[in-house]
Short mmCIF file of C-alpha atoms and ligand atoms in Angstrom, two decimals:
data_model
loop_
_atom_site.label_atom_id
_atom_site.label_comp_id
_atom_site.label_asym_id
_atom_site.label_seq_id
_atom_site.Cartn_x
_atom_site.Cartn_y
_atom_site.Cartn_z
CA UNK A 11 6.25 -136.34 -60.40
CA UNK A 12 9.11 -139.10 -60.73
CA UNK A 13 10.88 -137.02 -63.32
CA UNK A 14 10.30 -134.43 -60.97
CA UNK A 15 11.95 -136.01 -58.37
CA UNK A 16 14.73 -137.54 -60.65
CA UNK A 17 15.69 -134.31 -61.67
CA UNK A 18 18.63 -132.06 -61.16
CA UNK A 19 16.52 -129.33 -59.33
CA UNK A 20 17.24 -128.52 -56.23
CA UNK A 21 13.82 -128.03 -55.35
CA UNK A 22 10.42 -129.66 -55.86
CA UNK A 23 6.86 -128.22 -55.17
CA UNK A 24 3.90 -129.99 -55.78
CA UNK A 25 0.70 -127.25 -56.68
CA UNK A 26 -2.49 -127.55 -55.41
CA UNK A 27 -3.12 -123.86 -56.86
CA UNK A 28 -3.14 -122.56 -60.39
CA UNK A 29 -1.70 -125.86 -61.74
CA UNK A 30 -4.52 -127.65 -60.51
CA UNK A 31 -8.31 -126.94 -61.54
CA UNK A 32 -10.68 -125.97 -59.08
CA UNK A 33 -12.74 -129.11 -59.67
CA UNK A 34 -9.66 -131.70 -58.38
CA UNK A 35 -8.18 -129.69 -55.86
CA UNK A 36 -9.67 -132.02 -53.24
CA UNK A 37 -8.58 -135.41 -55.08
CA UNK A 38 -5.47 -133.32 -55.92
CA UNK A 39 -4.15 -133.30 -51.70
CA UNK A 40 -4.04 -137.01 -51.39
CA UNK A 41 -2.43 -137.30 -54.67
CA UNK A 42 0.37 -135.15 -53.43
CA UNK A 43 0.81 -136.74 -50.19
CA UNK A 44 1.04 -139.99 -51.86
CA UNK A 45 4.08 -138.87 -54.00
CA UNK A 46 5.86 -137.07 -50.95
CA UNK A 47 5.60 -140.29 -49.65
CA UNK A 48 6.42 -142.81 -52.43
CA UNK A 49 9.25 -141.19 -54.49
CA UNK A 50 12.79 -140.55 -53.92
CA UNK A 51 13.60 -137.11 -53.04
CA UNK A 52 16.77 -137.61 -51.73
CA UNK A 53 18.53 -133.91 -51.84
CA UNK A 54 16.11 -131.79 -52.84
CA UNK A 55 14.17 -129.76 -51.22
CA UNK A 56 9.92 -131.00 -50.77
CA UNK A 57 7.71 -128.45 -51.14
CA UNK A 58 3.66 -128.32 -51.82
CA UNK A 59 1.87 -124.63 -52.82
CA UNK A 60 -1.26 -124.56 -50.98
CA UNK A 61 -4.02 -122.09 -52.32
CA UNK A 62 -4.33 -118.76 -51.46
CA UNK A 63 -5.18 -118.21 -47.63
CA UNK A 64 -8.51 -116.12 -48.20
CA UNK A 65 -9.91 -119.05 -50.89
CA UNK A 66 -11.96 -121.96 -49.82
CA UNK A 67 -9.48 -124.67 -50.13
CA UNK A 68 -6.47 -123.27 -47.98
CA UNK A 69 -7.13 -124.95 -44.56
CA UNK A 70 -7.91 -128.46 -46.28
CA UNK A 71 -4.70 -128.16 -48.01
CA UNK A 72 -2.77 -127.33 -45.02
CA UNK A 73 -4.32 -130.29 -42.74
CA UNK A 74 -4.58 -133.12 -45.52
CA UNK A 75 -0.94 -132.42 -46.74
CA UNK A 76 0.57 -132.20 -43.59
CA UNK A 77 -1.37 -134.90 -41.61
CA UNK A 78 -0.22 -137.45 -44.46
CA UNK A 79 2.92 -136.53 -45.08
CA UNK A 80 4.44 -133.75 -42.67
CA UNK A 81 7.35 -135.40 -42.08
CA UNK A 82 8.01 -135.33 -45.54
CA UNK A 83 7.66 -132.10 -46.27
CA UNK A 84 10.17 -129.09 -45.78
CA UNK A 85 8.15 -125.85 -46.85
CA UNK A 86 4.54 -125.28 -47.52
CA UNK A 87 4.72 -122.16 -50.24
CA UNK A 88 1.96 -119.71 -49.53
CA UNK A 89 0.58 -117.51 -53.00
CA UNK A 90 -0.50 -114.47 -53.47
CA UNK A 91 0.69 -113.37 -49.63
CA UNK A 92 -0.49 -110.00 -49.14
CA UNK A 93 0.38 -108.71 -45.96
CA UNK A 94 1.87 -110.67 -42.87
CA UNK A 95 -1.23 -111.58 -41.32
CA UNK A 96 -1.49 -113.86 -44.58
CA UNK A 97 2.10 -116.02 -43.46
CA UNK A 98 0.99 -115.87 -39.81
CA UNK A 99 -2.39 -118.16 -40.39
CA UNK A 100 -0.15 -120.64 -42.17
CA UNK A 101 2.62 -120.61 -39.05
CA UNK A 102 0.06 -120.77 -36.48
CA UNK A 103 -2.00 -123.81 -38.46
CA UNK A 104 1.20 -125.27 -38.53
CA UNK A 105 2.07 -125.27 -35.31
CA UNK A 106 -1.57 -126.94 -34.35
CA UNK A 107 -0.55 -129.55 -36.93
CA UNK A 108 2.58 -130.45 -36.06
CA UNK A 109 1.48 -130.26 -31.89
CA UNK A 110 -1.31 -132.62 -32.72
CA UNK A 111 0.75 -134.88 -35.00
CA UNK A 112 3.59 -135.25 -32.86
CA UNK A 113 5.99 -133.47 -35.41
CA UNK A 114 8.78 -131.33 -34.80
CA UNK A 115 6.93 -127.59 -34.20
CA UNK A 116 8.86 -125.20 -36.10
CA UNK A 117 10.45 -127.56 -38.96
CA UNK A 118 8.30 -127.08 -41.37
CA UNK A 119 9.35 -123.69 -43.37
CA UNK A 120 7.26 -120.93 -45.62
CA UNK A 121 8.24 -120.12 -48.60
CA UNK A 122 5.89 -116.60 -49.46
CA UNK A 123 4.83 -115.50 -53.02
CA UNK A 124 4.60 -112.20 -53.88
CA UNK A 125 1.98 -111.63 -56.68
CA UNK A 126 -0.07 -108.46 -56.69
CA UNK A 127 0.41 -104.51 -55.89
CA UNK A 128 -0.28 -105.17 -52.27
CA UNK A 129 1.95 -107.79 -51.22
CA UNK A 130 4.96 -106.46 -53.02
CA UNK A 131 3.75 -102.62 -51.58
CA UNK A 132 4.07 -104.77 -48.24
CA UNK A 133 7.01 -107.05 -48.80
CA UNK A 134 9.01 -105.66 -45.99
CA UNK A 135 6.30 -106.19 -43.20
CA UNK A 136 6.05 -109.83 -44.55
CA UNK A 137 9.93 -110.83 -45.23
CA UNK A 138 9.73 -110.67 -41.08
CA UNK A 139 6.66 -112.09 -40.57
CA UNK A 140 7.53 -115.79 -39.29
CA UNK A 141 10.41 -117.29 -38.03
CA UNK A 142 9.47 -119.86 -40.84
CA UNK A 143 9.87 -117.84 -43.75
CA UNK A 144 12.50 -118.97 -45.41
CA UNK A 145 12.27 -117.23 -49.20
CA UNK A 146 10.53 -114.70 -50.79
CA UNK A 147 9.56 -115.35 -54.19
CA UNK A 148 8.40 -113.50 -57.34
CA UNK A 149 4.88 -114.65 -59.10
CA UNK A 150 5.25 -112.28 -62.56
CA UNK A 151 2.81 -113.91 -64.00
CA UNK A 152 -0.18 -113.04 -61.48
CA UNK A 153 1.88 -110.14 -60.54
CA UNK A 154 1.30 -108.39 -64.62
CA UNK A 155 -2.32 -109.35 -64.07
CA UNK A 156 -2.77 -107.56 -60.94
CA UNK A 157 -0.59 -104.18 -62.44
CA UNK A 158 -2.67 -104.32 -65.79
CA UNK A 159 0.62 -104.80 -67.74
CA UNK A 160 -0.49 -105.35 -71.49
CA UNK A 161 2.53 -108.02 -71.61
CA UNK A 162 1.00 -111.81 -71.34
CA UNK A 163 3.98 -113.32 -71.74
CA UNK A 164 6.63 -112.22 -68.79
CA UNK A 165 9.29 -112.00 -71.41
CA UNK A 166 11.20 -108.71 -71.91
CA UNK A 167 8.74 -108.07 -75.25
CA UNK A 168 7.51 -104.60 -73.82
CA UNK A 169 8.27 -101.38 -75.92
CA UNK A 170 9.70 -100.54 -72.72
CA UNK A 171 13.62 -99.03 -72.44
CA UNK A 172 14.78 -101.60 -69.75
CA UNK A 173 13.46 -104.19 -67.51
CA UNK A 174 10.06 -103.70 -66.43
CA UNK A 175 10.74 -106.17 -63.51
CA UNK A 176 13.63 -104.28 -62.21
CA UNK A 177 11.85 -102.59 -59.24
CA UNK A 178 10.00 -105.60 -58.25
CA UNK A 179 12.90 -108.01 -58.08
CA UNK A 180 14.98 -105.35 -56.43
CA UNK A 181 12.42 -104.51 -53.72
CA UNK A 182 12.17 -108.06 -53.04
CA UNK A 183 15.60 -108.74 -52.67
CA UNK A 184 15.95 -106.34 -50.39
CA UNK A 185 13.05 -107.01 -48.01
CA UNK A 186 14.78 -111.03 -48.19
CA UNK A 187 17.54 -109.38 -47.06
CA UNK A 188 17.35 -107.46 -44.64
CA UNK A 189 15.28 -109.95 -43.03
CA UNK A 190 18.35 -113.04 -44.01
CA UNK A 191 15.76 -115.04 -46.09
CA UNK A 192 16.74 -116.40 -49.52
CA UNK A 193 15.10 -114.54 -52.64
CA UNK A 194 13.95 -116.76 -55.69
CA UNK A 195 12.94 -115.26 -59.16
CA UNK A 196 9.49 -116.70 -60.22
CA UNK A 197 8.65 -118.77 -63.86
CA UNK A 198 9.99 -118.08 -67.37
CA UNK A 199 6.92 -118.78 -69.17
CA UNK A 200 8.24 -119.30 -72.71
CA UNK A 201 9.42 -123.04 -72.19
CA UNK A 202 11.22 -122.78 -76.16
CA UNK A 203 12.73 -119.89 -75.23
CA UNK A 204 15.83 -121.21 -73.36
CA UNK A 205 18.18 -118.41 -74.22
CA UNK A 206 15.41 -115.77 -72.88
CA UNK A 207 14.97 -118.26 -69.92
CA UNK A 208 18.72 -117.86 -68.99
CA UNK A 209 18.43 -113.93 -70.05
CA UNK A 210 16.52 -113.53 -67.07
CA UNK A 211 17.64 -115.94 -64.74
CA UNK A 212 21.12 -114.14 -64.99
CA UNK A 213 19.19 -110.62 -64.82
CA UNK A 214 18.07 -111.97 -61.20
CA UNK A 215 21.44 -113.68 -60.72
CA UNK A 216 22.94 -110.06 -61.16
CA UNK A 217 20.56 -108.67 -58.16
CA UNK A 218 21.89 -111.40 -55.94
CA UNK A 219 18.73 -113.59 -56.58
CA UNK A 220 19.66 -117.26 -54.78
CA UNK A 221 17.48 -118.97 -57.82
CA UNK A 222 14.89 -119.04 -60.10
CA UNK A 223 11.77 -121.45 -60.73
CA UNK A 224 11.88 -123.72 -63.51
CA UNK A 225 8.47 -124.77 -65.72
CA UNK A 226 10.40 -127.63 -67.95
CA UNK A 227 13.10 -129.70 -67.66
CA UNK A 228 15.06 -127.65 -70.54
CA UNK A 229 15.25 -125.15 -68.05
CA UNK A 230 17.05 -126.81 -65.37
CA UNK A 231 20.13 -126.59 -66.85
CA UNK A 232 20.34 -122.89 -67.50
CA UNK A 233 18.83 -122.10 -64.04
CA UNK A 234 22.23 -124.02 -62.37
CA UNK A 235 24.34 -123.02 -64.41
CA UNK A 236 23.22 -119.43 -63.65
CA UNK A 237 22.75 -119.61 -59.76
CA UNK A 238 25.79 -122.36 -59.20
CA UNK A 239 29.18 -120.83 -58.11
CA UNK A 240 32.00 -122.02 -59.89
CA UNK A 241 35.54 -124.43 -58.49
CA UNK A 242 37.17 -121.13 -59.42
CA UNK A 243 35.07 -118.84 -57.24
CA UNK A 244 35.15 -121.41 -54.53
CA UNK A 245 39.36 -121.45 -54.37
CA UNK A 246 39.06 -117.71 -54.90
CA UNK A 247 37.32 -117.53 -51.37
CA UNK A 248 40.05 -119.72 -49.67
CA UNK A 249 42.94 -117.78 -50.70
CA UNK A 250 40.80 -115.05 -49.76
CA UNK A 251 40.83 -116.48 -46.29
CA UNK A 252 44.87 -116.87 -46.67
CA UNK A 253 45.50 -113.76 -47.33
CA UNK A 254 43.74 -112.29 -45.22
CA UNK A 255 45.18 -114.23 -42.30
CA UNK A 256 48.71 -113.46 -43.11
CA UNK A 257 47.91 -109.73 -43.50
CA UNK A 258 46.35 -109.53 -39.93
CA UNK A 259 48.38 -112.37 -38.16
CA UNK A 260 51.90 -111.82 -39.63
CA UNK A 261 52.29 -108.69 -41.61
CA UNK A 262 49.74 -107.37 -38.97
CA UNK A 263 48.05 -105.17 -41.01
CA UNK A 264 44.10 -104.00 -41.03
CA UNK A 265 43.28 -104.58 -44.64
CA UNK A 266 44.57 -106.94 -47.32
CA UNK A 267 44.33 -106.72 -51.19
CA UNK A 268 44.52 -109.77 -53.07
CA UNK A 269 44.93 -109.48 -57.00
CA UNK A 270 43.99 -106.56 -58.61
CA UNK A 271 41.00 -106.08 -56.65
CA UNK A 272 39.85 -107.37 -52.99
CA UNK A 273 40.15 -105.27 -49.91
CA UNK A 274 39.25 -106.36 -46.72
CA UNK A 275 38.77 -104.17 -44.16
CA UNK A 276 39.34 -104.69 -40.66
CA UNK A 277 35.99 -104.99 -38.92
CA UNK A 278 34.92 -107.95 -40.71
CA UNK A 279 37.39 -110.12 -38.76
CA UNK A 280 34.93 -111.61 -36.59
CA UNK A 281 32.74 -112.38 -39.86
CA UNK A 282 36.08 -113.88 -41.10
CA UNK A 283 37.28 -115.88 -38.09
CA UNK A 284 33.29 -117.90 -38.24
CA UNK A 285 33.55 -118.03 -41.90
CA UNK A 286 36.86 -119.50 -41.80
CA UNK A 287 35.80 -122.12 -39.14
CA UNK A 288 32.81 -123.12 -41.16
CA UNK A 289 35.13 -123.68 -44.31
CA UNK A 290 37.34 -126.01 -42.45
CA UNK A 291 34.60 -127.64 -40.79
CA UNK A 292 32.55 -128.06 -43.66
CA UNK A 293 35.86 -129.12 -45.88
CA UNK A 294 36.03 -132.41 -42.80
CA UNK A 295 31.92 -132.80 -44.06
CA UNK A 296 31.05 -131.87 -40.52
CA UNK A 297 27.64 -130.45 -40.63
CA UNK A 298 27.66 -129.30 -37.28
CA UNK A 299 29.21 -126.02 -39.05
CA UNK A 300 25.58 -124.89 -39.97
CA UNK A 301 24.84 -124.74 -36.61
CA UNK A 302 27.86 -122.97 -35.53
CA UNK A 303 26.79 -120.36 -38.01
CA UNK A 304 23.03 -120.35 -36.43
CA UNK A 305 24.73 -119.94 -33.15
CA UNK A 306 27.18 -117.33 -33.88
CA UNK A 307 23.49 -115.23 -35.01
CA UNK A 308 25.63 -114.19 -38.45
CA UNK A 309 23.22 -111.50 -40.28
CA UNK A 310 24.26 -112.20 -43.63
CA UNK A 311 23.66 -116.13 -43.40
CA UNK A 312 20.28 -116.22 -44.14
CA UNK A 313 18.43 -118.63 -41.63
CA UNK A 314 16.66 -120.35 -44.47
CA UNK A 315 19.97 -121.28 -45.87
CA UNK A 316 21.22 -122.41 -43.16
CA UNK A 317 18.23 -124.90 -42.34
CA UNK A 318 18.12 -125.92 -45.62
CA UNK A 319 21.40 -126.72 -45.73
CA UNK A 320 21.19 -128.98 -42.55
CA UNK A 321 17.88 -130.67 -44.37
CA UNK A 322 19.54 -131.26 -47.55
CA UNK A 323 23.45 -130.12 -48.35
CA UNK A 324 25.10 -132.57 -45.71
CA UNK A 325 27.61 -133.78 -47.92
CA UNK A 326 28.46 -129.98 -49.82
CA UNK A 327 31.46 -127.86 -49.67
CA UNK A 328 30.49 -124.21 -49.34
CA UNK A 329 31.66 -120.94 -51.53
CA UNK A 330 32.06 -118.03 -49.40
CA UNK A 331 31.55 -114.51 -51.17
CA UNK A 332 33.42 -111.81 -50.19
CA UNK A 333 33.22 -108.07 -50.45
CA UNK A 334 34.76 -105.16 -49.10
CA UNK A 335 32.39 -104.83 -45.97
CA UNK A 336 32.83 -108.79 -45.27
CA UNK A 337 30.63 -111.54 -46.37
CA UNK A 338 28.08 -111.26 -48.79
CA UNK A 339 26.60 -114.47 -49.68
CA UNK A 340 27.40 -118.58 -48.65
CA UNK A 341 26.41 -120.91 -51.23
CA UNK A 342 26.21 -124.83 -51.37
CA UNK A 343 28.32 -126.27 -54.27
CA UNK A 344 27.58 -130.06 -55.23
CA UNK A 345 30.32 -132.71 -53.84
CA UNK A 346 32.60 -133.92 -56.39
CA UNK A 347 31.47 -137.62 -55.48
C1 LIG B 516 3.58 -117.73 -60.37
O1 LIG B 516 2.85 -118.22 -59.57
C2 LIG B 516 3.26 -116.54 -61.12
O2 LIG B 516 2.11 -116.08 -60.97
O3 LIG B 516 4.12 -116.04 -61.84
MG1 LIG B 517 0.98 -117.16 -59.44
#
């Protein structure tokens, strides 16, 4: 767990499901909440998978976890969520907790795994199932078990002509967002394999996937290079801004092209005027431009991004992404320092 924590992930969660066998899952909770409470997590995000909400061990998890250490936790991640009843028994129990605890109600976010036929059959019911949820995320491993694929391996090994993931990762991306969560690819299971690791880390990358889980520390590396925008992409967004001003503000016209390829059009200006603001505002490292962004009630800023940028990214600049019908995506980008 201290290389865990040590690490350049940006997220941590601690399992008390499949990683952990049925006979320690009790020893297993205070375990956890001894390591939420002893290392150094500084900038990442804390986050412990309870066991599925229909198995025996679920509530335990829930109160033992978050009676020891709820204030140093920032999602709970819920598997094998089938339908949105699944996510609401976690938000209520958490709102008990943190009522009887004294902790902020509300802070604590879901994170829900999709994993089987029905939950990804009801993904869209359960992307807007709690103010909570802050990501969707793909299981492939249970997810081939419950489909009766004959692969074992989640690799793209099939004699199949494509990606057999394809509609699954696509469906969940666009139940995330339409409902402005983040979307997160699931594990690469071949730990060797680092060049089919980063295969399909960019394969998710290229559906607008915010990031992918990583099994070994090998795989760390690929997964932020993959998901990390670049300096380049992050100027590319201010001159964006630039031009875009001077078009509208001095050449006063509706739509601006910049290079050989970016058009904006004109009803995106509001979009553009709260982007631009948050730029600046982040740019002075004032973090009170998350919550300008919260306020403003901005679609395409997914909530979860926004609180976890509050929890963790104080110090970040952020890359804007831009496409014709306005902005597509924010992402943190590591200070410099
Ligand atoms: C992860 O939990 C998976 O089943 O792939
Ligand atoms: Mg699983």
């Amino acid at each position: 767990m201290e290389k865990a924590a040590s690490s350049a992930a940006d997220e941590v969660f601690l399992d008390l499901e499949d990683a952990c066998a049925p006979l320690e899952k009790p020893a297993a909770r205070g375990k956890v909440v001894e390591a939420l409470r002893t290392h150094d997590w500084h900038g990442k995000t804390r986050v412990v998978r309870i066991n599925q909400v229909t198995s025996q061990f679920a509530f335990d998890d829930l109160r033992e976890v978050v009676t020891g250490a709820g204030d140093a936790l920032d999602c709970i991640m819920v598997p094998k969520v089938r339908n949105a009843g699944d996510v609401a028994f976690v938000d209520r129990a958490l709102i008990q907790l943190e009522q009887a605890l004294g902790l902020e109600v509300g802070r604590i976010g879901i994170e829900a795994q999709i994993e089987d036929a029905e939950g990804l059959m009801r993904a869209d019911e359960i992307a807007f199932s709690s103010d909570r949820l802050e990501t969707l995320t793909y299981g492939p491993a249970d997810f081939s078990a419950s489909m009766q694929l004959p692969s074992l391996s989640v690799r793209n090994d099939y004699n199949y002509p494509g990606d057999i993931f394809h509609y699954v990762l696509f469906k969940l991306a666009v139940a995330a967002r339409a409902a402005g969560i983040q979307v997160v690819d699931g594990p690469y299971l071949a730990i060797h394999d680092v060049e089919g690791y980063r295969a399909s880390a960019s394969r998710a990358a290229a559906l607008g996937y915010d990031g992918k889980w990583v099994l070994h520390p090998v795989q760390i590396e690929p997964a932020n290079e993959t998901f990390t925008p670049t300096q380049a992409d992050f100027d590319k967004a201010a001159r964006m801004l630039e031009a875009y001003r001077r078009a509208t503000e001095i050449d006063r016209k509706g739509a601006v092209m910049l290079g050989d390829m970016v058009t904006v059009e004109p009803q995106t200006i509001v979009v553009f005027d709260e982007v631009e603001a948050l730029l600046v505002k982040v740019g002075e490292r004032q973090i009170i431009a998350v919550e300008m962004i919260e306020n403003a009630e901005l679609q395409r800023f997914p909530p979860g991004w926004a609180h976890g940028l509050a929890r963790r990214h104080q110090n970040d600049r952020v890359l804007i992404r831009y496409s014709k019908v306005g902005v597509q995506k924010c992402q943190c980008l590591n200070s410099p320092e």
